[in-house]
Amino acid sequence: MCGIFGYFDRNGKSLDKEKLEKMGQKIFHRGPDDQGIFAIDGVAIGNQRLSIIDIEGGNQPFTSEDGRISLVQNGEIFNHIELADELKRNGYIFKTQSDTEVLLRLYEQEGINFVSKLNGMFSIAIYDDRLKSLFLIRDRVGVKPLFIYDNGERIIFASEIKSILEAGVPREVDEVSIHHYLSFNYVPPPYTMFKNVSHVLPGHYVHISAEGTKSTQWWDLANQRVEEHSEGEWIEQFNSILDDAVRLRLRADVPFGAFLSGGIDSSTVVGLMSKYVNEPVQTFSIGFEDPRFDESMYAQQVADKFRTKHTMRKFEANMLDLWPKTTFYCDQPHGDVSFMPTYRVSELAANHVKMVLTGDGGDELFAGYDKYKSFFSSNLLSDIETFQRLYFNSISLFTEEDKRSIYTSSFHNKLKHINSYDVVAPLFERVQHMDQINQALYLDTMLLLPGNNLVKPDRMGMAVSLEARTPFLDVRMIEMAFRMPGSLKLQNGETKYIYKKAVSPLLGDEIVYRKKQMFTVPIGEWFKKDLAEFTEQKLLNGQLIARGIIQKDSVVQLLKAHQMEIKNNTREIRALISLEFWFEQFMY
């Protein structure tokens, strides 16, 4: 795990040493165990370390014997032992047991193409003085974040945007990103809320030199082609890959455990973990004091089944006091309020362990959300373009028409040529060969995961210096999922059809076929009563109106329709409040 940061100046000008160190200190929570910096004129790469593998020998940066190559990473390379064995056979000698040293040796042997051999979650920075080049690399589906500021002369990068801001980057709002945020309920990569700051796309690396900046896609999920196998063969593949993905992710030199909600994803991970550890798996969950919203009994049922050492704590359902804090750690607004309970369960786990396994990714790969069932029950269409437009509309928070109706005329004029469908159109174009279910899942894997759902475990875990590992996002599992026909994921209204069949022997039908629960709180009801005054105060006296982005009358109508139960505007109100908190946290 860790956080990385640094810069490349095309004029050879160095960033002030104090500013460079402050960039690392700003993301101290990502790596409180050590700070390491490699710096020469005009270039620096740094690391804040959270020690998980090779506690004593793994401090970064790692530098080649001749001093010409230096490397830092944020993340873990789960097949580092196998890669090290291969390198040793080729004559390389290792001084540590660190997976970061493996990256350095592999780059020395293979150059930038080494990245295709990695099975892990990572953002990596490599400065190669032989090429006078900086390489910034992001993992396949964006488990680990990586941001870049580029003004043409100086490039500044970091695991979190707040670190980039610490280097003196101007705090300017990117108005196009506001437009897209209101469509998706999160800011879709490569956009960010900060002008001239971009999110490196998953599966891409950026080559930075005096000549320019070039982004290259090194892995493309769209290359997968559907295969025909029997259900039994798919089940065998699924179980074999996931079992090994869990096994690899247990490699650690610190205490570890797992988040356990009682749902099928986290329960499957915990069940497989229990096969490989000699002591009871440490599991963590939270519940709510109000029994109407408390589902902690489901986690306890799974904990009992696998005899885990289970830690559960109940909280009041209203966690909204955490909203400013979670927004700060995320750098960007998210209308998804489940960030708050995720912070609480991360905080709970961090009191006992330094790393957890989670079930993230299973829903996007295998059609686990009810939204897929709802959409495809009536929208399996022969006209591919109509299908794509309808699916985009189904996942949009505010439609283009909605946004134009609430914007002020001046803000509307700035964005009149911007349409959020243009974000998804190139992705859909890449997967015309896939069936419609897999096209929808591909879109969510490429946008929803790195834009929101993987931000949650990374940022909320890192806020309390806790590493989160995601077995479902093993490269073998991702690629297998998109070789599988969509009809085996969503069949006759059953979500995760083949997945559920595969894990039933492990979990039992009662756990597998229990109705899916969402990890959230009843905030929509609070907006009508308990939080009505807070909501009005936040939105009617906030930055969105003061900055001339949204019309006051539009907000009044939105709140009134919700409070009078004319229309459920919960998600829209959440998104606007989150945007207000973002302005308060970052645009001062």
Coordinates of C-alpha atoms in Angstrom, one line a residue:
M1 CA 0.0 0.0 0.0
C2 CA 1.2 3.6 0.3
G3 CA 0.9 6.9 -1.4
I4 CA 3.2 8.3 -4.1
F5 CA 4.0 11.8 -5.3
G6 CA 6.5 13.8 -7.3
Y7 CA 7.0 16.0 -10.4
F8 CA 8.9 16.4 -13.7
D9 CA 9.9 19.9 -14.9
R10 CA 10.7 20.2 -18.6
N11 CA 12.9 23.2 -17.9
G12 CA 14.9 21.4 -15.2
K13 CA 13.6 23.6 -12.4
S14 CA 13.3 21.9 -9.0
L15 CA 10.4 22.1 -6.7
D16 CA 11.1 23.6 -3.4
K17 CA 12.3 20.8 -1.0
E18 CA 9.8 21.9 1.7
K19 CA 6.9 21.8 -0.8
L20 CA 8.0 18.3 -1.9
E21 CA 8.0 17.0 1.6
K22 CA 4.7 18.6 2.3
M23 CA 3.2 16.8 -0.7
G24 CA 4.1 13.5 1.1
Q25 CA 2.9 14.8 4.5
K26 CA -0.5 15.7 3.0
I27 CA -1.1 12.0 2.3
F28 CA 0.6 10.8 5.6
H29 CA -2.5 8.8 6.3
R30 CA -1.8 6.6 3.2
G31 CA 1.7 5.7 4.5
P32 CA 2.5 6.7 8.1
D33 CA 5.4 4.2 8.4
D34 CA 8.1 6.0 6.3
Q35 CA 8.7 8.8 3.8
G36 CA 11.3 8.3 1.0
I37 CA 12.2 10.7 -1.8
F38 CA 14.5 10.4 -4.8
A39 CA 15.3 13.9 -6.3
I40 CA 17.6 15.3 -8.9
D41 CA 17.4 18.6 -10.8
G42 CA 13.9 19.0 -12.2
V43 CA 12.6 15.5 -11.1
A44 CA 11.5 13.8 -7.9
I45 CA 9.5 10.8 -7.0
G46 CA 8.4 10.1 -3.4
N47 CA 6.6 7.6 -1.3
Q48 CA 4.6 7.5 1.9
R49 CA 4.9 3.9 3.1
L50 CA 2.3 1.7 4.8
S51 CA 4.4 -1.4 5.6
I52 CA 2.6 -4.7 4.6
I53 CA 5.3 -6.8 2.9
D54 CA 9.0 -7.0 4.1
I55 CA 8.6 -4.6 7.0
E56 CA 12.3 -4.0 7.4
G57 CA 13.5 -4.0 3.8
G58 CA 10.7 -2.5 1.8
N59 CA 11.2 1.2 2.2
Q60 CA 11.0 3.2 -1.1
P61 CA 12.2 4.4 -3.5
F62 CA 14.1 1.5 -4.9
T63 CA 17.0 2.6 -7.1
S64 CA 19.2 0.6 -9.5
E65 CA 22.8 -0.1 -8.7
D66 CA 24.0 2.5 -11.3
G67 CA 21.6 5.1 -9.9
R68 CA 19.9 5.6 -13.3
I69 CA 16.5 4.1 -12.5
S70 CA 14.4 4.9 -9.4
L71 CA 10.9 3.5 -8.7
V72 CA 8.0 4.0 -6.2
Q73 CA 4.7 2.3 -6.0
N74 CA 1.3 2.4 -4.2
G75 CA -0.3 -1.0 -4.0
E76 CA 0.7 -4.6 -3.9
I77 CA 1.9 -7.0 -6.5
F78 CA 0.3 -10.3 -5.5
N79 CA 2.4 -12.5 -7.8
H80 CA 5.7 -10.9 -6.8
I81 CA 7.1 -14.2 -5.4
E82 CA 6.6 -16.0 -8.8
L83 CA 8.0 -13.0 -10.7
A84 CA 11.1 -12.9 -8.3
D85 CA 11.7 -16.6 -8.9
E86 CA 11.7 -16.1 -12.7
L87 CA 14.1 -13.2 -12.3
K88 CA 16.4 -15.2 -10.1
R89 CA 16.6 -17.8 -12.8
N90 CA 17.7 -15.1 -15.2
G91 CA 20.6 -14.1 -12.8
Y92 CA 19.0 -11.3 -10.8
I93 CA 20.0 -11.1 -7.1
F94 CA 17.5 -9.6 -4.6
K95 CA 18.5 -7.8 -1.5
T96 CA 14.9 -7.7 0.0
Q97 CA 11.7 -9.6 0.0
S98 CA 9.8 -6.5 -1.2
D99 CA 7.4 -6.6 -4.2
T100 CA 8.7 -3.1 -5.1
E101 CA 12.2 -4.5 -5.7
V102 CA 10.7 -7.0 -8.0
L103 CA 9.2 -4.2 -10.0
L104 CA 12.5 -2.5 -10.4
R105 CA 14.3 -5.7 -11.5
L106 CA 11.5 -6.5 -13.9
Y107 CA 11.6 -3.0 -15.4
E108 CA 15.4 -3.4 -15.8
Q109 CA 14.9 -6.7 -17.7
E110 CA 11.8 -5.9 -19.8
G111 CA 11.4 -2.1 -20.0
I112 CA 7.9 -0.6 -19.7
N113 CA 6.2 -3.7 -21.1
F114 CA 7.0 -5.4 -17.8
V115 CA 3.6 -4.1 -16.5
S116 CA 1.7 -6.8 -18.4
K117 CA 3.2 -9.4 -16.1
L118 CA 1.8 -7.9 -12.9
N119 CA -1.2 -9.3 -11.0
G120 CA -2.0 -6.7 -8.5
M121 CA -3.4 -3.3 -7.6
F122 CA -0.9 -0.5 -8.2
S123 CA 0.1 3.0 -9.3
I124 CA 3.8 3.1 -10.1
A125 CA 6.2 6.0 -10.9
I126 CA 9.5 5.2 -12.6
Y127 CA 12.2 7.8 -13.4
D128 CA 14.6 6.4 -16.0
D129 CA 17.6 8.8 -16.3
R130 CA 18.8 6.9 -19.4
L131 CA 15.7 8.0 -21.2
K132 CA 15.3 11.2 -19.3
S133 CA 11.7 10.0 -18.8
L134 CA 9.1 9.6 -16.1
F135 CA 6.6 6.8 -16.4
L136 CA 3.3 6.8 -14.4
I137 CA 1.4 3.5 -14.5
R138 CA -2.1 2.6 -13.3
D139 CA -3.5 -0.8 -12.7
R140 CA -6.0 -2.5 -15.0
V141 CA -9.3 -1.3 -13.4
G142 CA -8.1 1.5 -11.3
V143 CA -8.0 0.0 -7.8
K144 CA -5.3 2.5 -6.9
P145 CA -5.7 6.2 -7.8
L146 CA -3.2 8.3 -9.7
F147 CA -3.6 12.0 -10.6
I148 CA -1.6 14.3 -12.8
Y149 CA -1.4 18.1 -13.1
D150 CA 0.1 19.3 -16.3
N151 CA 0.6 23.0 -17.3
G152 CA 2.8 22.2 -20.2
E153 CA 6.1 22.9 -18.4
R154 CA 5.7 21.1 -15.0
I155 CA 3.9 17.8 -14.4
I156 CA 3.0 17.1 -10.8
F157 CA 1.5 13.7 -9.8
A158 CA 0.2 12.0 -6.6
S159 CA -2.1 9.4 -5.3
E160 CA -4.4 12.1 -4.0
I161 CA -5.2 15.5 -5.5
K162 CA -4.7 17.2 -2.1
S163 CA -1.0 16.3 -2.4
I164 CA -0.8 18.0 -5.8
L165 CA -2.5 21.1 -4.4
E166 CA 0.2 21.2 -1.7
A167 CA 2.7 21.9 -4.5
G168 CA 1.1 25.2 -5.2
V169 CA -1.3 24.2 -8.0
P170 CA -4.1 26.7 -8.4
R171 CA -7.4 25.7 -7.1
E172 CA -9.6 26.2 -10.1
V173 CA -13.0 24.5 -10.7
D174 CA -13.4 22.4 -13.8
E175 CA -16.9 23.2 -14.8
V176 CA -17.2 20.4 -17.3
S177 CA -16.6 18.0 -14.5
I178 CA -19.5 19.5 -12.5
H179 CA -21.7 18.7 -15.5
H180 CA -20.5 15.1 -15.7
Y181 CA -20.7 14.7 -11.9
L182 CA -24.4 15.6 -12.0
S183 CA -24.9 12.9 -14.6
F184 CA -23.0 10.0 -13.0
N185 CA -23.2 10.9 -9.3
Y186 CA -19.4 10.8 -9.3
V187 CA -16.7 12.4 -11.4
P188 CA -15.9 9.9 -14.2
P189 CA -12.2 9.4 -15.0
P190 CA -10.2 11.0 -16.6
Y191 CA -12.1 14.1 -15.4
T192 CA -11.5 15.7 -12.0
M193 CA -13.1 18.7 -10.3
F194 CA -9.8 20.6 -10.6
K195 CA -8.8 22.4 -13.8
N196 CA -5.7 20.9 -15.4
V197 CA -5.7 17.9 -13.0
S198 CA -6.6 14.5 -14.6
H199 CA -7.1 11.0 -13.4
V200 CA -4.9 8.5 -15.2
L201 CA -7.2 6.1 -16.9
P202 CA -7.2 2.4 -15.7
G203 CA -5.0 0.2 -17.7
H204 CA -2.9 3.1 -19.0
Y205 CA 0.6 4.5 -18.5
V206 CA 1.8 8.0 -19.1
H207 CA 5.2 8.7 -20.6
I208 CA 6.6 12.1 -19.7
S209 CA 9.7 13.6 -21.2
A210 CA 11.0 17.0 -22.4
E211 CA 9.3 16.3 -25.7
G212 CA 5.8 15.9 -24.3
T213 CA 3.3 13.8 -22.4
K214 CA 1.9 10.6 -24.0
S215 CA -0.8 8.3 -22.6
T216 CA -0.7 4.6 -23.8
Q217 CA -3.3 1.9 -23.0
W218 CA -1.3 -1.2 -21.9
W219 CA -4.4 -3.4 -21.1
D220 CA -7.8 -3.5 -22.8
L221 CA -10.7 -5.4 -21.3
A222 CA -12.5 -4.9 -24.6
N223 CA -10.2 -7.5 -26.2
Q224 CA -12.0 -10.3 -24.5
R225 CA -14.2 -12.5 -26.7
V226 CA -17.1 -14.6 -25.5
E227 CA -16.5 -18.4 -25.1
E228 CA -19.0 -21.2 -25.0
H229 CA -18.6 -23.7 -22.1
S230 CA -21.1 -25.8 -20.1
E231 CA -22.3 -24.3 -16.8
G232 CA -20.2 -26.9 -15.0
E233 CA -17.1 -25.7 -16.8
W234 CA -17.8 -22.1 -16.0
I235 CA -18.4 -23.0 -12.4
E236 CA -15.0 -24.8 -12.3
Q237 CA -13.2 -21.8 -13.8
F238 CA -14.9 -19.4 -11.4
N239 CA -14.1 -21.3 -8.3
S240 CA -10.5 -22.1 -9.3
I241 CA -9.6 -18.5 -10.2
L242 CA -11.3 -17.0 -7.1
D243 CA -9.8 -19.5 -4.8
D244 CA -6.3 -18.7 -6.0
A245 CA -7.0 -14.9 -6.1
V246 CA -7.9 -15.1 -2.4
R247 CA -4.8 -17.3 -1.6
L248 CA -2.4 -14.8 -3.3
R249 CA -4.0 -11.8 -1.4
L250 CA -3.2 -13.4 1.9
R251 CA 0.5 -12.7 1.4
A252 CA 1.3 -10.2 4.1
D253 CA 3.7 -9.7 7.0
V254 CA 1.1 -8.0 9.2
P255 CA -2.2 -8.9 10.8
F256 CA -5.1 -9.0 8.3
G257 CA -8.8 -9.7 8.2
A258 CA -11.9 -9.1 6.1
F259 CA -14.9 -6.8 5.8
L260 CA -18.0 -9.0 6.3
S261 CA -21.4 -7.6 5.5
G262 CA -23.2 -11.0 5.2
G263 CA -23.8 -10.5 1.5
I264 CA -22.6 -13.0 -1.0
D265 CA -19.4 -11.3 -2.1
S266 CA -17.8 -10.7 1.3
S267 CA -19.1 -14.0 2.6
T268 CA -17.5 -15.9 -0.3
V269 CA -14.2 -14.2 0.3
V270 CA -14.3 -15.0 4.0
G271 CA -15.2 -18.6 3.3
L272 CA -12.2 -19.0 1.0
M273 CA -9.9 -17.2 3.4
S274 CA -10.9 -19.7 6.1
K275 CA -9.3 -22.5 4.0
Y276 CA -5.9 -21.0 4.1
V277 CA -5.3 -19.6 7.6
N278 CA -4.5 -21.6 10.7
E279 CA -6.2 -19.2 13.0
P280 CA -9.8 -17.9 12.8
V281 CA -10.2 -15.1 10.2
Q282 CA -10.7 -11.7 11.8
T283 CA -13.9 -10.2 10.3
F284 CA -15.4 -6.8 10.8
S285 CA -18.9 -5.3 10.3
I286 CA -21.0 -2.5 11.6
G287 CA -24.7 -2.4 12.5
F288 CA -27.2 0.3 13.3
E289 CA -28.9 0.9 16.6
D290 CA -32.3 1.2 14.9
P291 CA -33.5 -2.3 14.1
R292 CA -35.3 -1.2 11.0
F293 CA -31.9 -0.6 9.3
D294 CA -29.7 -3.1 11.1
E295 CA -28.5 -6.1 9.1
S296 CA -25.6 -7.1 11.3
M297 CA -27.2 -10.4 12.1
Y298 CA -26.5 -11.6 8.5
A299 CA -22.8 -11.0 9.0
Q300 CA -22.9 -12.8 12.3
Q301 CA -24.5 -15.8 10.6
V302 CA -21.6 -16.0 8.2
A303 CA -19.1 -15.4 11.0
D304 CA -20.6 -18.3 12.9
K305 CA -20.5 -20.6 9.9
F306 CA -16.8 -20.1 9.3
R307 CA -15.9 -19.6 13.0
T308 CA -14.3 -16.2 12.4
K309 CA -13.1 -13.9 15.1
H310 CA -15.9 -11.4 14.5
T311 CA -15.9 -7.8 15.6
M312 CA -19.1 -5.8 15.2
R313 CA -20.1 -2.4 16.5
K314 CA -23.4 -0.7 16.2
F315 CA -23.8 3.0 15.4
E316 CA -26.6 5.5 15.1
A317 CA -27.8 5.4 11.5
N318 CA -27.3 9.1 11.1
M319 CA -23.6 9.5 10.3
L320 CA -23.9 12.7 8.4
D321 CA -21.4 14.4 10.7
L322 CA -18.8 12.4 8.7
W323 CA -19.8 13.9 5.4
P324 CA -17.2 16.7 5.4
K325 CA -14.5 14.3 6.5
T326 CA -15.2 11.7 3.9
T327 CA -15.4 14.4 1.2
F328 CA -11.9 15.6 2.3
Y329 CA -10.4 12.2 2.0
C330 CA -12.1 11.6 -1.4
D331 CA -10.8 14.9 -3.0
Q332 CA -14.0 14.9 -5.1
P333 CA -17.8 14.9 -4.4
H334 CA -19.6 11.6 -4.3
G335 CA -23.4 11.4 -4.0
D336 CA -23.0 7.9 -2.5
V337 CA -23.5 8.1 1.2
S338 CA -22.3 4.6 1.8
F339 CA -18.8 6.2 2.1
M340 CA -19.7 7.1 5.6
P341 CA -20.4 3.6 7.0
T342 CA -17.4 2.3 5.0
Y343 CA -15.3 4.8 6.9
R344 CA -16.7 3.5 10.2
V345 CA -16.0 -0.2 9.4
S346 CA -12.5 0.8 8.2
E347 CA -11.9 2.6 11.4
L348 CA -13.1 -0.4 13.4
A349 CA -10.9 -2.8 11.5
A350 CA -7.8 -0.6 11.7
N351 CA -7.9 -1.0 15.5
H352 CA -7.1 -4.7 15.0
V353 CA -5.4 -5.3 11.6
K354 CA -3.4 -3.4 8.9
M355 CA -5.0 -5.1 5.8
V356 CA -8.4 -6.5 4.9
L357 CA -9.9 -8.4 2.0
T358 CA -13.2 -7.1 0.5
G359 CA -15.8 -8.3 -1.9
D360 CA -15.7 -5.3 -4.2
G361 CA -16.0 -5.9 -7.9
G362 CA -18.3 -8.9 -7.8
D363 CA -21.4 -7.0 -8.7
E364 CA -20.0 -5.2 -11.7
L365 CA -18.4 -8.4 -13.2
F366 CA -21.3 -10.7 -12.6
A367 CA -24.4 -8.5 -12.7
G368 CA -25.2 -8.3 -9.0
Y369 CA -27.2 -5.1 -8.8
D370 CA -30.9 -5.0 -9.0
K371 CA -30.6 -2.2 -11.6
Y372 CA -29.5 -4.8 -14.1
K373 CA -32.5 -6.9 -13.5
S374 CA -34.8 -3.9 -13.7
F375 CA -33.3 -2.6 -16.9
F376 CA -33.0 -5.9 -18.8
S377 CA -36.5 -7.1 -17.9
S378 CA -37.8 -4.6 -20.5
N379 CA -34.8 -3.3 -22.5
L380 CA -33.1 -6.1 -24.3
L381 CA -33.3 -4.5 -27.7
S382 CA -32.2 -5.4 -31.2
D383 CA -31.2 -1.8 -32.0
I384 CA -27.8 -1.4 -30.3
E385 CA -27.7 2.4 -30.3
T386 CA -31.2 2.6 -28.7
F387 CA -30.0 0.1 -26.0
Q388 CA -26.9 2.1 -25.3
R389 CA -28.8 5.4 -25.0
L390 CA -31.4 3.8 -22.7
Y391 CA -28.8 2.2 -20.5
F392 CA -27.0 5.5 -20.2
N393 CA -30.3 7.2 -19.3
S394 CA -31.0 4.5 -16.7
I395 CA -27.7 5.2 -14.8
S396 CA -27.9 9.0 -15.2
L397 CA -28.8 11.1 -12.1
F398 CA -29.7 14.3 -13.8
T399 CA -30.5 14.0 -17.5
E400 CA -29.1 16.6 -19.9
E401 CA -32.5 18.3 -19.9
D402 CA -32.6 18.2 -16.1
K403 CA -29.2 19.9 -15.9
R404 CA -30.1 22.6 -18.4
S405 CA -33.3 23.4 -16.5
I406 CA -31.5 24.0 -13.1
Y407 CA -28.4 25.8 -14.4
T408 CA -28.2 29.5 -14.5
S409 CA -28.2 30.9 -18.0
S410 CA -24.5 31.9 -17.8
F411 CA -23.5 28.5 -16.6
H412 CA -25.6 26.8 -19.2
N413 CA -23.9 28.9 -21.9
K414 CA -20.5 27.8 -20.8
L415 CA -21.5 24.1 -21.2
K416 CA -24.0 24.2 -24.0
H417 CA -21.7 22.0 -26.2
I418 CA -21.0 19.5 -23.5
N419 CA -23.0 16.2 -23.3
S420 CA -22.3 13.5 -20.8
Y421 CA -23.2 10.8 -23.2
D422 CA -19.9 11.6 -24.9
V423 CA -18.1 10.0 -21.9
V424 CA -19.7 6.6 -22.5
A425 CA -20.0 6.6 -26.3
P426 CA -16.3 5.6 -26.9
L427 CA -16.5 2.9 -24.3
F428 CA -19.6 1.4 -25.9
E429 CA -17.9 1.7 -29.3
R430 CA -15.1 -0.6 -28.1
V431 CA -17.5 -3.5 -27.1
Q432 CA -19.9 -3.7 -30.0
H433 CA -19.0 -7.4 -30.2
M434 CA -20.2 -8.1 -26.7
D435 CA -23.8 -9.0 -25.8
Q436 CA -25.9 -6.2 -24.2
I437 CA -25.6 -7.4 -20.6
N438 CA -21.8 -7.5 -20.9
Q439 CA -21.8 -4.1 -22.6
A440 CA -23.6 -2.6 -19.6
L441 CA -21.2 -4.4 -17.2
Y442 CA -18.2 -3.2 -19.2
L443 CA -19.3 0.3 -18.9
D444 CA -19.7 0.0 -15.1
T445 CA -16.3 -1.8 -14.8
M446 CA -14.6 1.0 -16.7
L447 CA -16.4 4.0 -15.1
L448 CA -18.4 3.1 -11.9
L449 CA -15.6 1.1 -10.4
P450 CA -12.7 3.5 -10.8
G451 CA -15.0 6.6 -10.5
N452 CA -16.8 5.6 -7.3
N453 CA -17.0 2.0 -6.1
L454 CA -13.2 1.5 -5.8
V455 CA -12.7 5.0 -4.4
K456 CA -14.7 3.9 -1.4
P457 CA -12.5 1.1 0.0
D458 CA -9.3 2.9 -1.1
R459 CA -10.0 6.3 0.4
M460 CA -11.9 5.2 3.4
G461 CA -9.4 2.5 4.2
M462 CA -6.4 4.8 3.6
A463 CA -8.0 7.5 5.7
V464 CA -7.2 5.2 8.7
S465 CA -4.1 3.6 7.2
L466 CA -5.8 0.4 6.3
E467 CA -5.1 -1.5 3.1
A468 CA -8.0 -3.1 1.2
R469 CA -7.5 -6.0 -1.2
T470 CA -10.1 -7.1 -3.8
P471 CA -9.9 -10.7 -4.9
F472 CA -12.7 -10.4 -7.5
L473 CA -10.5 -7.9 -9.4
D474 CA -7.7 -10.4 -10.0
V475 CA -6.9 -10.0 -13.7
R476 CA -7.7 -13.6 -14.3
M477 CA -11.2 -13.2 -12.8
I478 CA -11.9 -9.9 -14.7
E479 CA -10.9 -11.4 -18.1
M480 CA -12.8 -14.7 -17.4
A481 CA -15.9 -12.7 -16.5
F482 CA -16.0 -11.0 -19.9
R483 CA -15.4 -14.2 -21.8
M484 CA -18.6 -15.5 -20.1
P485 CA -21.9 -14.8 -21.8
G486 CA -24.1 -12.2 -20.1
S487 CA -27.0 -14.7 -20.0
L488 CA -25.1 -16.7 -17.4
K489 CA -24.8 -13.7 -15.2
L490 CA -28.4 -12.5 -15.4
Q491 CA -30.9 -15.2 -16.2
N492 CA -34.6 -15.2 -15.8
G493 CA -34.4 -12.3 -13.4
E494 CA -31.7 -14.0 -11.2
T495 CA -28.7 -11.8 -10.7
K496 CA -25.3 -13.5 -10.5
Y497 CA -26.9 -16.6 -11.8
I498 CA -23.7 -18.8 -12.4
Y499 CA -21.8 -17.1 -9.6
K500 CA -24.5 -18.1 -7.1
K501 CA -24.4 -21.7 -8.4
A502 CA -20.7 -21.8 -8.0
V503 CA -20.6 -20.7 -4.4
S504 CA -23.7 -22.4 -3.1
P505 CA -21.7 -25.5 -1.9
L506 CA -19.4 -23.1 0.1
L507 CA -22.0 -20.8 1.6
G508 CA -25.3 -22.7 1.5
D509 CA -28.5 -21.6 -0.3
E510 CA -29.8 -19.5 2.6
I511 CA -26.9 -17.1 2.4
V512 CA -26.5 -17.2 -1.4
Y513 CA -30.2 -16.6 -2.3
R514 CA -31.0 -14.1 0.4
K515 CA -32.2 -10.7 -1.0
K516 CA -29.4 -8.3 -1.6
Q517 CA -29.1 -5.4 0.8
M518 CA -27.5 -2.1 0.0
F519 CA -25.0 -0.6 2.4
T520 CA -26.7 2.7 3.0
V521 CA -28.8 4.8 5.3
P522 CA -32.4 6.2 5.0
I523 CA -31.3 9.7 4.3
G524 CA -34.2 10.4 2.0
E525 CA -36.7 10.3 4.9
W526 CA -34.4 12.6 6.9
F527 CA -34.4 15.2 4.1
K528 CA -38.2 15.5 4.5
K529 CA -38.2 16.0 8.3
D530 CA -35.2 15.8 10.6
L531 CA -32.8 17.2 8.1
A532 CA -35.2 19.5 6.2
E533 CA -33.8 22.7 7.8
F534 CA -30.1 21.5 7.4
T535 CA -30.8 20.7 3.7
E536 CA -32.4 24.1 3.0
Q537 CA -29.6 25.9 4.8
K538 CA -26.9 24.0 3.0
L539 CA -28.3 24.3 -0.5
L540 CA -30.1 27.7 -0.5
N541 CA -27.2 29.5 1.1
G542 CA -24.4 27.5 -0.5
Q543 CA -21.8 27.8 -3.2
L544 CA -23.8 26.4 -6.1
I545 CA -26.1 29.4 -5.9
A546 CA -23.5 32.0 -4.9
R547 CA -21.2 31.0 -7.8
G548 CA -24.0 31.2 -10.3
I549 CA -24.1 27.5 -11.1
I550 CA -27.7 26.6 -10.2
Q551 CA -30.8 28.7 -10.0
K552 CA -32.2 29.2 -6.5
D553 CA -35.8 28.7 -7.7
S554 CA -34.8 25.3 -9.1
V555 CA -33.4 24.1 -5.8
V556 CA -36.5 25.3 -3.9
Q557 CA -38.7 23.3 -6.3
L558 CA -36.5 20.3 -6.0
L559 CA -36.7 20.3 -2.1
K560 CA -40.4 21.1 -2.1
A561 CA -41.3 18.3 -4.4
H562 CA -39.3 15.9 -2.1
Q563 CA -40.6 17.2 1.2
M564 CA -44.2 17.0 -0.1
E565 CA -43.6 13.5 -1.5
I566 CA -44.5 14.6 -5.0
K567 CA -41.2 13.1 -6.2
N568 CA -38.4 11.2 -4.6
N569 CA -35.4 13.5 -5.1
T570 CA -33.2 11.8 -2.5
R571 CA -30.3 11.0 -4.9
E572 CA -30.4 14.5 -6.5
I573 CA -30.4 16.2 -3.1
R574 CA -27.5 14.0 -1.9
A575 CA -25.5 14.9 -5.0
L576 CA -26.0 18.6 -4.5
I577 CA -25.2 18.5 -0.8
S578 CA -22.0 16.5 -1.5
L579 CA -21.0 19.2 -4.1
E580 CA -21.5 21.9 -1.5
F581 CA -19.3 20.0 1.0
W582 CA -16.7 19.7 -1.7
F583 CA -16.7 23.4 -2.3
E584 CA -16.3 24.0 1.4
Q585 CA -13.4 21.6 1.8
F586 CA -11.4 22.6 -1.3
M587 CA -12.4 25.9 -2.8
Y588 CA -11.6 28.3 0.1

